[in-house]
XYZ file of C-alpha atoms in Angstrom:
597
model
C 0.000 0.000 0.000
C 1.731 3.293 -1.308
C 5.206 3.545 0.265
C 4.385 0.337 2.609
C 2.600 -0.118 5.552
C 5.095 0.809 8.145
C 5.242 4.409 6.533
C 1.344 5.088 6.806
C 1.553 3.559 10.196
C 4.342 6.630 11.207
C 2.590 8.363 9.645
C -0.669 8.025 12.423
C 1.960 7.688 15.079
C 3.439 11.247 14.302
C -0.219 12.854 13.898
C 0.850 16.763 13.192
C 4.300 16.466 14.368
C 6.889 18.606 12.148
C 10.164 16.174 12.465
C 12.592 15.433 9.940
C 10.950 12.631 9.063
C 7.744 14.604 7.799
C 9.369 16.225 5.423
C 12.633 14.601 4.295
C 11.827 10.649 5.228
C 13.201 8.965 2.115
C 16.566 7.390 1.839
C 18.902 9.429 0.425
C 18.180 12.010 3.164
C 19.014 9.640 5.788
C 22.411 10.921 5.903
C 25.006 13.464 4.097
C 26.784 10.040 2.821
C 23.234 8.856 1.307
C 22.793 12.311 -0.053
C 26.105 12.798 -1.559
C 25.931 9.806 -3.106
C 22.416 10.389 -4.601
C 23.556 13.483 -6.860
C 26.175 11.654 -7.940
C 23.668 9.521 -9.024
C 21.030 12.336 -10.597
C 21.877 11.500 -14.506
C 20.917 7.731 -13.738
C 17.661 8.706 -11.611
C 16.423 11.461 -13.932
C 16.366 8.938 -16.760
C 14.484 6.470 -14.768
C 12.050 9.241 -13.865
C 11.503 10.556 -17.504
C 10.676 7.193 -18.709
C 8.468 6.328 -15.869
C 5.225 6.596 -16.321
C 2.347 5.924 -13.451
C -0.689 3.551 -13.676
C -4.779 4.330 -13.506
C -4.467 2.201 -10.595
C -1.548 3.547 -8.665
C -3.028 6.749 -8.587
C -6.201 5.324 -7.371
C -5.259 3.029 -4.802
C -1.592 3.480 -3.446
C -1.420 7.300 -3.827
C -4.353 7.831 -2.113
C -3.438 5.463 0.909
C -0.651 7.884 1.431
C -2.878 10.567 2.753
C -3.366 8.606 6.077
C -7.451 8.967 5.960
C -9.529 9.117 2.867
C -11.364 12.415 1.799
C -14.870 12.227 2.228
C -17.354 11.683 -1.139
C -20.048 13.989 -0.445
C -20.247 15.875 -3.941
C -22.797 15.755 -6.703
C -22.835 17.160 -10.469
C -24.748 19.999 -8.642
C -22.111 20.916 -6.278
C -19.706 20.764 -8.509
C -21.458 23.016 -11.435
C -21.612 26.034 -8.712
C -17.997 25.169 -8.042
C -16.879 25.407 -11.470
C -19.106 29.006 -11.813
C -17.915 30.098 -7.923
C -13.971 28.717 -9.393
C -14.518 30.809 -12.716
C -16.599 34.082 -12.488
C -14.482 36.656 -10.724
C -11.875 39.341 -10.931
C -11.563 37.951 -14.512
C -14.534 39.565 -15.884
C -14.953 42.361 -12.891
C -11.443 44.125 -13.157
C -9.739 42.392 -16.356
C -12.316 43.784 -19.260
C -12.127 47.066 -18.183
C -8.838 46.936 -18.242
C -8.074 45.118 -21.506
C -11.100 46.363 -23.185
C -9.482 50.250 -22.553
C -6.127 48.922 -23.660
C -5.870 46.617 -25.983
C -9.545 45.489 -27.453
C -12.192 48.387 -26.992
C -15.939 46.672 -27.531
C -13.793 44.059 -29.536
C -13.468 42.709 -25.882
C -16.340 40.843 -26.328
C -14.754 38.533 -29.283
C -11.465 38.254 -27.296
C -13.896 36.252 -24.380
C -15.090 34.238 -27.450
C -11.345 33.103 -28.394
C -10.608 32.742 -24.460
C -14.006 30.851 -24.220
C -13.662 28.314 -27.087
C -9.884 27.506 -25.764
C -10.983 26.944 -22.139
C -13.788 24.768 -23.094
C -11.544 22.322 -25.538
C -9.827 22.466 -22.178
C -12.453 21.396 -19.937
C -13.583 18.501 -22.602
C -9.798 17.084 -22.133
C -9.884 17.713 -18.303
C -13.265 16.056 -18.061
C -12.279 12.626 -19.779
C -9.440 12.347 -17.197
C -11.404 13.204 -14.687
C -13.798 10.128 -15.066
C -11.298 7.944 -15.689
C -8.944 8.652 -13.410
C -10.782 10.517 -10.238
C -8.354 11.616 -7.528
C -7.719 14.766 -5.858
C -4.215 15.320 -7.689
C -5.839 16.584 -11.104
C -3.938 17.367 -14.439
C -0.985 16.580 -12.450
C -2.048 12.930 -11.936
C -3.377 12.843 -15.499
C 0.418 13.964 -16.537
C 2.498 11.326 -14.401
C 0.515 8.572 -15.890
C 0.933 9.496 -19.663
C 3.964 11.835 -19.783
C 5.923 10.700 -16.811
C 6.928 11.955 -13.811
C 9.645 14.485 -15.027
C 6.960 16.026 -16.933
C 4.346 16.014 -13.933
C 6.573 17.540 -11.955
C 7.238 20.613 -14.029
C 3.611 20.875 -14.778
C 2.467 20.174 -10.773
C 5.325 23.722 -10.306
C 3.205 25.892 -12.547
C 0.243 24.441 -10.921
C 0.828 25.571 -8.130
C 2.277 28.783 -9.603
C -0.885 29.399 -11.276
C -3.439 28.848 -7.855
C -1.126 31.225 -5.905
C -0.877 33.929 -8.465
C -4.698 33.404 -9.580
C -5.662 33.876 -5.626
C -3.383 36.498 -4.908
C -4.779 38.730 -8.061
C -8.399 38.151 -7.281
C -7.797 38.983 -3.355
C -5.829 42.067 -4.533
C -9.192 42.746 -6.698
C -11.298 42.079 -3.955
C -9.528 44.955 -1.999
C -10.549 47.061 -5.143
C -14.124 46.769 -5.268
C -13.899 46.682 -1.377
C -12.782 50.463 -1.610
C -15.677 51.251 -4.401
C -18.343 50.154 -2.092
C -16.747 52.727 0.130
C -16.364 55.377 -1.912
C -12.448 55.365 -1.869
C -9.571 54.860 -4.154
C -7.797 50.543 -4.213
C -4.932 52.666 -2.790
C -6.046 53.913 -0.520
C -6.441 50.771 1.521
C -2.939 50.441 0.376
C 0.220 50.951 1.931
C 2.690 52.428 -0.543
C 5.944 51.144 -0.186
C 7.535 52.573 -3.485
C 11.097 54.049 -2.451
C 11.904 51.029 -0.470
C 10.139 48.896 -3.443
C 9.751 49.084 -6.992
C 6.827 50.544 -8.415
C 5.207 46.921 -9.153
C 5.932 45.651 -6.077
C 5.248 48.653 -3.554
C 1.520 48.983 -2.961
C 1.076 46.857 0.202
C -2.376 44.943 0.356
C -3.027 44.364 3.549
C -6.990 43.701 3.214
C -6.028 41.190 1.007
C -3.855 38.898 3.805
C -6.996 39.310 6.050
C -8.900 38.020 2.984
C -6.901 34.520 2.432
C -7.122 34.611 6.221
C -10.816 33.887 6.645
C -10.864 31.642 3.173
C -8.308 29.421 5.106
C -10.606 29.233 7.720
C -13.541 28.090 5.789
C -11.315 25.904 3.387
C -9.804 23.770 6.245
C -13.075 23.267 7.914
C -15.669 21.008 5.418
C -15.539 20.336 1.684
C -19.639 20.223 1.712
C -19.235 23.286 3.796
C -17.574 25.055 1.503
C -19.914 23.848 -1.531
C -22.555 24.857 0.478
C -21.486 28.295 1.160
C -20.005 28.606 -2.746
C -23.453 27.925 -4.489
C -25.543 30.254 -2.335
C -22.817 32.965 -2.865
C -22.615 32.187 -6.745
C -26.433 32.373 -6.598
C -26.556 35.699 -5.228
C -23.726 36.237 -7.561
C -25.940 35.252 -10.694
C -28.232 37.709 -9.918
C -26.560 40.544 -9.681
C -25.050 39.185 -12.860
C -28.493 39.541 -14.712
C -29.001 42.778 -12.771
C -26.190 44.173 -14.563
C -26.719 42.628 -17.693
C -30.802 44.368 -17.649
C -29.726 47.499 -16.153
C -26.748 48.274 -17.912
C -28.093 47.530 -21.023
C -31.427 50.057 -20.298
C -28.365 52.857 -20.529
C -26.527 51.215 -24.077
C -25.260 53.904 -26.255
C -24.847 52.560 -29.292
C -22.629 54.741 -30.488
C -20.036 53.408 -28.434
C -20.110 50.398 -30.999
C -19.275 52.472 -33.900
C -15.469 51.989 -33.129
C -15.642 48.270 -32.734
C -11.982 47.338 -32.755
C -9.801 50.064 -32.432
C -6.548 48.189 -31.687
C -7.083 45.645 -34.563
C -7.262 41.599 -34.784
C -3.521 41.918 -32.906
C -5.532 43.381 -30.294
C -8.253 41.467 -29.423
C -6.231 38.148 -29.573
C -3.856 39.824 -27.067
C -6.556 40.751 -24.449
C -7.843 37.052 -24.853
C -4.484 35.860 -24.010
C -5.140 38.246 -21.084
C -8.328 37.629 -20.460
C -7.873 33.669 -20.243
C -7.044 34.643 -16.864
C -10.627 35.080 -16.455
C -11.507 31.271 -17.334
C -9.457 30.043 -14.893
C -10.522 27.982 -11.922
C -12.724 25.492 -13.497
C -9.415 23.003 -13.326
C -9.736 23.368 -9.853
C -13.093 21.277 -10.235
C -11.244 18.213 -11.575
C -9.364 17.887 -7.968
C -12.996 17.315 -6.145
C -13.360 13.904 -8.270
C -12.022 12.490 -5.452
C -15.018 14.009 -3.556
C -17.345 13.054 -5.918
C -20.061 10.520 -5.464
C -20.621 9.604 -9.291
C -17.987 10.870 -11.260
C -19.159 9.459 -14.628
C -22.125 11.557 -14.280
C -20.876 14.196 -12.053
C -18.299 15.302 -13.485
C -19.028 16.081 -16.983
C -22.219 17.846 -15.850
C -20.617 19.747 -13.839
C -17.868 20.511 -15.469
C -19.513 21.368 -18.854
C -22.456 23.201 -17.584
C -20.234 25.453 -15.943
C -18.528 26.461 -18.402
C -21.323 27.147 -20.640
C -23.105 29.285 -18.216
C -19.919 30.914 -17.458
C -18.899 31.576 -21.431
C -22.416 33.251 -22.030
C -22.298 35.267 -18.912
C -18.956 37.211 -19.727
C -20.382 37.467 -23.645
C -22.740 39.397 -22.246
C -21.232 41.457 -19.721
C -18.653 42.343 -21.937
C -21.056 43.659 -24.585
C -22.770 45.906 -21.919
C -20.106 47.719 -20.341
C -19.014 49.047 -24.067
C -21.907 50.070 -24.747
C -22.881 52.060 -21.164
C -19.730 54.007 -21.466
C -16.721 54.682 -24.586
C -13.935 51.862 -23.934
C -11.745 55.118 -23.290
C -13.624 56.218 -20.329
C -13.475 52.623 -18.573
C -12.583 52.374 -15.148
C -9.571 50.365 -14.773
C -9.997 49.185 -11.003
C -13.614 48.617 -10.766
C -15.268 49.022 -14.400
C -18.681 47.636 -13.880
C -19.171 49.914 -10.375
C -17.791 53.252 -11.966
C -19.812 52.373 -15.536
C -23.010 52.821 -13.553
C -22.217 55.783 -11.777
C -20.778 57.212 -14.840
C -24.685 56.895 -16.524
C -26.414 58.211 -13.434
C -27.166 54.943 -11.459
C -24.698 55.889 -8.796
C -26.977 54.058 -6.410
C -26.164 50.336 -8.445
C -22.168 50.996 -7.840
C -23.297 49.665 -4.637
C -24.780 46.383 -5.882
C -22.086 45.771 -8.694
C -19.479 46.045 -6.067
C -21.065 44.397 -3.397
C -21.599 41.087 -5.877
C -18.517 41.483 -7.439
C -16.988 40.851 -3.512
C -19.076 37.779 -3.493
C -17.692 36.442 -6.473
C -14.880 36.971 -6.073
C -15.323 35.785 -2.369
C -16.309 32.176 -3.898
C -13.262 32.335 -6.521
C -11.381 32.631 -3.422
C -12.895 29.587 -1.627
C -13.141 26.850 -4.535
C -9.473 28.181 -5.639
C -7.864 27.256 -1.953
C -9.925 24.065 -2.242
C -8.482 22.801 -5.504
C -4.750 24.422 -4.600
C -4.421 21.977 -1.467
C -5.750 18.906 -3.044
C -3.201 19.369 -5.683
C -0.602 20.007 -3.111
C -1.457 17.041 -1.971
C -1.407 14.771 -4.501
C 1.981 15.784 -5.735
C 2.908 15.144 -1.616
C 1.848 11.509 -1.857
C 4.215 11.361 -4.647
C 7.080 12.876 -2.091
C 7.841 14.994 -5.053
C 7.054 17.664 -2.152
C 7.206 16.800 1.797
C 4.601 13.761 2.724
C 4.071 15.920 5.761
C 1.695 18.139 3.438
C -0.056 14.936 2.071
C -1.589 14.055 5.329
C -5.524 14.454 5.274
C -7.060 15.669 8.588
C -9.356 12.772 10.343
C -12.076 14.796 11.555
C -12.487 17.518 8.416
C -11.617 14.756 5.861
C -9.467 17.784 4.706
C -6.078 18.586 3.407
C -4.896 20.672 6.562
C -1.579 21.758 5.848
C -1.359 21.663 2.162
C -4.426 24.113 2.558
C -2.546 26.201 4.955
C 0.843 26.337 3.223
C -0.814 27.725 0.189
C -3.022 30.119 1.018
C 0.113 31.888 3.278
C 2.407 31.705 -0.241
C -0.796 33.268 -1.744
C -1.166 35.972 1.254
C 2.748 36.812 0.079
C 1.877 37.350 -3.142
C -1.106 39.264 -2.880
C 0.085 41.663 0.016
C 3.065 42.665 -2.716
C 2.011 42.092 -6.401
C 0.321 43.991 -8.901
C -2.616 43.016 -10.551
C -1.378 43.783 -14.337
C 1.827 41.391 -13.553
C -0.098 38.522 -12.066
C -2.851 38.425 -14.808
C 0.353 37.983 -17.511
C 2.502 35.619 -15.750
C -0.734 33.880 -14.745
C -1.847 33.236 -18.315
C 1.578 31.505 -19.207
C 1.194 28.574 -16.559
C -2.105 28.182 -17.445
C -2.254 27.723 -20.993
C 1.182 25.728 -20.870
C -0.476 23.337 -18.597
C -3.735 23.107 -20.554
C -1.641 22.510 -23.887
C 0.232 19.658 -21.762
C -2.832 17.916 -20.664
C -4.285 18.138 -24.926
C -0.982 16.261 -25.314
C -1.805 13.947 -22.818
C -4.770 12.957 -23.816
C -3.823 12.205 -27.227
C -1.326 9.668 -25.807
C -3.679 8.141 -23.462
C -5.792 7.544 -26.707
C -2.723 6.239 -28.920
C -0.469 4.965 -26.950
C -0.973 1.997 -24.233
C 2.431 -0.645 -23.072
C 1.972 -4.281 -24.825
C -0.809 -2.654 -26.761
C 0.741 -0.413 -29.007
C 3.430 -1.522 -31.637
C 6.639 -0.031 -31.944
C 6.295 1.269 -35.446
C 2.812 2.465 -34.482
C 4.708 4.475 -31.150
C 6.963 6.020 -33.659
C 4.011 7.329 -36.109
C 2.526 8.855 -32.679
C 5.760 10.920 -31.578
C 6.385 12.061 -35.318
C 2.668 13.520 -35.975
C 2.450 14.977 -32.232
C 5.877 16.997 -33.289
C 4.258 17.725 -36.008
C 1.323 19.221 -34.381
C 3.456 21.129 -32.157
C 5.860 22.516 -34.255
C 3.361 23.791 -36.540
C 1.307 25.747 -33.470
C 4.794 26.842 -32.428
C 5.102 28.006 -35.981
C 1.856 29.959 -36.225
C 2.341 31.611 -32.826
C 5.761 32.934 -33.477
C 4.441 33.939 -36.601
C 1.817 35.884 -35.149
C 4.189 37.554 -32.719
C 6.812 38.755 -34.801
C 4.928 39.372 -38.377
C 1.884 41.312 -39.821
C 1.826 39.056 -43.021
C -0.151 36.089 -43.689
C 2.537 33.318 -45.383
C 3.356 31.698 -42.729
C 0.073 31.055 -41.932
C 0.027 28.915 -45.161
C 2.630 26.728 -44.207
C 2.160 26.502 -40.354
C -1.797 25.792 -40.578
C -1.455 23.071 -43.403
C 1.130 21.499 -41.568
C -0.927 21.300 -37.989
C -3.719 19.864 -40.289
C -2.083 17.080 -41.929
C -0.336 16.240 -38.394
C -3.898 15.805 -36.812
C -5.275 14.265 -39.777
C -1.903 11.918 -39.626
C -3.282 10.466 -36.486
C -6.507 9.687 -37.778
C -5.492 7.848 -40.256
C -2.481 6.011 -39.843
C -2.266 5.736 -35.951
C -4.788 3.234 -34.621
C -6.359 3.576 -30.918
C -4.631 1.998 -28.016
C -7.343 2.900 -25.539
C -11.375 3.569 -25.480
C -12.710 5.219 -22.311
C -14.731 3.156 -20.625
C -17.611 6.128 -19.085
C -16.980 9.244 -21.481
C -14.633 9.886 -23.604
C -13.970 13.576 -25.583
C -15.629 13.557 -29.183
C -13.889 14.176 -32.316
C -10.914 13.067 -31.239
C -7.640 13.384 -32.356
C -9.438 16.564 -33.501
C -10.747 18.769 -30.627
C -7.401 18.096 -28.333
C -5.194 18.859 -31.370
C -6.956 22.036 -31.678
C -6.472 22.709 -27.887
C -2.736 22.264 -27.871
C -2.832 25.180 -30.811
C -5.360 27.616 -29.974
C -3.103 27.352 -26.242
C 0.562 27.671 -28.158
C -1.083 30.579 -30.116
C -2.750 32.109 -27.484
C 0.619 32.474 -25.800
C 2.753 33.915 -28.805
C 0.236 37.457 -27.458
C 1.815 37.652 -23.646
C 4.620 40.580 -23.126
C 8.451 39.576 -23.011
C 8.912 40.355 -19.634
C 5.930 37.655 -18.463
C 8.200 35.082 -20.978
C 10.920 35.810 -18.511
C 9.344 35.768 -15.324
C 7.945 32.074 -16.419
C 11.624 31.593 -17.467
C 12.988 32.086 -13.607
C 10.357 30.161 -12.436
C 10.822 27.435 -14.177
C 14.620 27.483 -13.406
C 13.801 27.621 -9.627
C 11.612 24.605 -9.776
C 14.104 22.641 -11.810
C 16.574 23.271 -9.184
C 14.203 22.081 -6.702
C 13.636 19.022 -8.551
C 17.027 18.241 -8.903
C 18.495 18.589 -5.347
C 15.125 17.150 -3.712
C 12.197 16.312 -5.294
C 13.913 13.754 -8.262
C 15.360 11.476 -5.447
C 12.903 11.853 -2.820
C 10.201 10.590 -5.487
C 12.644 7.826 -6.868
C 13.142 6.462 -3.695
C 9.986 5.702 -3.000
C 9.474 4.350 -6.565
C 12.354 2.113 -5.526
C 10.605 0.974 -2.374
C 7.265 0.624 -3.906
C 8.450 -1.693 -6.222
C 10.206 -3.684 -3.144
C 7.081 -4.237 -1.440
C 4.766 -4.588 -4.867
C 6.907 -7.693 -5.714
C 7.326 -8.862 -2.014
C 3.214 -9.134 -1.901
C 3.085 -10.624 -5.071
C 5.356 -13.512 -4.055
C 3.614 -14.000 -0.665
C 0.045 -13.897 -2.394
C 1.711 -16.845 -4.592
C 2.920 -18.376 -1.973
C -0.213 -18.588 -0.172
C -2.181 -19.723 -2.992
C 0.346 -22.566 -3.323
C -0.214 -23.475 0.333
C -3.985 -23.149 -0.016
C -3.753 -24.907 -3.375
C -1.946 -28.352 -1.632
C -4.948 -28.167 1.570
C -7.746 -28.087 -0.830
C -6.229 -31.402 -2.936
C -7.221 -34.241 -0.445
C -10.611 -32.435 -0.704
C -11.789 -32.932 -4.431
């Protein structure tokens, strides 16, 4: 079971202790010797880990028996529907179309949620089949180790994690925003400004916002169901306000404010939806309750779906109104939707906007620190990251301290960070890890061990290339030219990969509850509206990612590579030990029964 009996039974012995052993147990951290002599060993173990890939089963069974007590299943497709719209509707659509709608898009902003909409939802198809088929708390990080590996996983499970605490920290920086509107200040002036001891991005101190992830801690740690609970009558009162917005605003259109449509061009409006993808995020966080959920073949693609449809029409809509209450060029950067009304005489509604914008954003806030920690915790079972923040709490059925280590890294963030910088450098994790899980899928499809021939394999690598190079083609293209030749080459090319598949690459695998339609076709187009979608995001974002990425490499290398091979190493130990005793005992049981027949 997992890493063996003996370590889930220290595990229960230790309780909440914070030894050594919690967070460094394995092996080669035994001693400096056994340390010393596993980077010497690093080229060997990072091999072993690239070509590794996980089972269905191991991340059903032995990962979860790592946790020390199961979570409890107490979800349904309802729940998690007003999850996915409490994950998703937010500081996205209250504070990011103002902003890119007055910089980048103008009305056009409406078409940039289109591009932002049809990308997240070839998203959530991809998530969803995982979901069913493989339903534990560790999400597209789980999905990952068992078709790309665990080298892959890992550097996906960093930018996870990267993109919950940057997504929490911008949307409790927001909150703090329309906190202000409702009364009648200034975001900074709720601020502490820093700048002179800071830079300019990073000097506006947000104190509300630590008080914020304070009380969501609170709630997350205490009941899953409690949280649901509290998200769907919140995302209720949220919908409302939603349609009161949508009738009001719309009583005050201008249509005038049309007549410019796109003032910043087609370069425009696809960079706000690279932007504005921001705004779609959270409905990933859904896929981490399938370990919560009582029918996940049903559940789960209601849920997961419905959400997003709801959630794709609502920002059409919104979008279209607050262009047309008030010129793009008069939008409110902070808090659009409150100032828009006041702006047309309904200074009263600023209340009401800002008031249900808080309560979004309040429920973005909760489902987001409930998805963080079970991810946390799945990649902790893997010992990738300390086991210590694996353990589930026995009376909650919660993920204690994976819950509270995030939401303080998020608190950090937020009390520092600019909204403008998160939003990019947000965006990048997100569709990278979206465009790795397209990928994924396509192998879990294609490829399958002692199913799959080798020539067959070899088709598969050469067409996904294919498929990448060309949507690394087109994006680059987009980026750095205003013509429209490349296009003809890079577009073809991503066609005939795809089409490749079809053809000449039979299935390895059927899903056995639901499967994604049209496949190779709808997660091929994922993995290029993504890589396109991220040729639009600023230089300095590229290089933000960049150090990032560096950082958790170096984590990887020095700690989580041969904490996670040990106990790869050990599992295997005990796998084959119980296999031999289970023969042995049907042997025994085998030579009783004889005299019998």
């Amino acid at each position: 079971m997992g890493v063996g009996e003996g370590g889930d039974e220290g595990l229960r012995r230790r309780g909440c202790s914070c030894t050594k052993d919690d967070f460094l147990p394995e092996e080669s951290f035994q001693s400096w010797g056994n340390y010393v002599r596993a980077l010497k060993e690093t080229p060997t173990r990072l091999i072993n880990r690239v070509t590794t890939r996980s089972l269905d089963s191991t991340e059903l069974v032995e990962m979860k028996a790592r946790s020390e007590h199961e979570m409890k299943k107490t979800l349904t497709w309802w729940d998690l529907m007003w999850f996915g719209i409490g994950a998703v509707i937010g500081a996205g659509i209250f504070v990011l179309t103002g902003l890119e709608a007055k910089t980048d898009a103008g009305p056009a902003v409406v078409l940039s949620y289109v591009v932002s909409g049809i990308s997240a939802m070839l998203s959530v198809f991809c998530y969803t089949e995982f979901a069913v088929e493989i339903p534990v708390a560790g999400g597209s990080f789980a999905y990952l180790r068992v078709e790309l590996g665990d080298f892959v996983a890992f550097i996906a499970a960093g930018n996870i994690l990267l993109e919950y605490v940057i997504g929490g920290a911008a949307v409790a920086r927001s909150w703090t925003s329309y906190f202000a509107t409702l009364c009648n200040h200034k975001p900074d002036d709720f601020r502490i400004n820093a700048v002179g001891a800071l830079s300019e991005n990073y000097g506006h101190l947000d104190p509300i916002a630590v008080v914020v992830m304070a009380g969501i801690c609170i709630l997350a740690v205490l009941s899953t169901k409690g949280s649901s609970r509290l998200n769907y009558v919140a995302s209720i009162v949220h919908i409302l306000v939603i349609l009161f917005i949508i009738i009001a605003g719309l009583t005050k259109a201008n249509f005038d404010n049309y007549r410019d449509f796109a003032p910043f061009g087609p370069r425009g409006v696809f960079k706000a939806s690279a932007v504005l993808f921001f705004a779609y995020v959270g409905f990933d966080a859904v896929s981490t309750m399938a370990e919560e959920t009582k029918n996940p073949g049903k559940d789960i693609p209601i849920g997961l779906v419905g959400s997003m449809v709801i959630t794709t029409v609502a920002y059409c809509l919104l979008a279209i109104t607050l262009c047309l209450m008030v010129p793009y060029k008069l939008i409110d950067e902070d808090a659009p939707f409150s100032v828009a009304f006041e702006t047309v005489g309904m200074g009263w509604a600023k209340y009401l906007v800002a008031a249900g914008a808080l309560k979004g954003m309040t429920s973005v806030l909760l489902v987001s620190a409930v998805g963080q920690a079970r991810y946390l915790t799945h990649i902790a079972r893997t010992h990738m990251m300390p086991p210590w923040l694996a353990q589930v709490n026995a009376k909650t059925g919660t993920p204690v301290n994976a819950t509270i280590v995030m939401i303080t890294a998020t608190a950090i963030i937020a009390l520092f960070t600019k909204l403008d910088i998160l939003s990019n450098l947000l965006s990048i994790s997100t569709l990278f890890i979206f465009m790795l899980v397209a990928v994924a899928l396509l192998v879990r499809r294609y490829y399958a061990a002692g199913v799959t021939t080798p020539a067959n394999r070899n088709k598969l690598i050469f067409f996904l290339v294919v498929i990448l190079g060309s949507s690394i083609g087109t994006s680059a293209y987009w980026g750095t030219s205003d013509g429209w030749y490349g296009y003809a080459i890079t577009v073809p090319l991503w066609f005939l990969g795809t089409l490749g598949i079809r053809i000449f690459v039979p299935q390895a695998k059927f899903p056995n509850l639901w499967g994604v339609p049209l496949v190779p076709w709808l997660p091929s187009a994922s993995i290029a509206i993504n890589i396109f979608l991220l040729g639009s995001i600023d230089k300095d974002s590229f290089i933000r990612f960049g150090i990032w990425t560096l950082i958790i490499l170096g984590y990887y290398f020095f700690f989580g590579l041969h904490a996670s091979y040990d106990v790869a190493k050990e599992f295997e130990k005990e796998k084959a030990l119980r296999n031999d005793n289970q023969l042995k005992n049907a042997e025994e049981g085998g030579a009783v029964a004889e005299p019998n027949n």
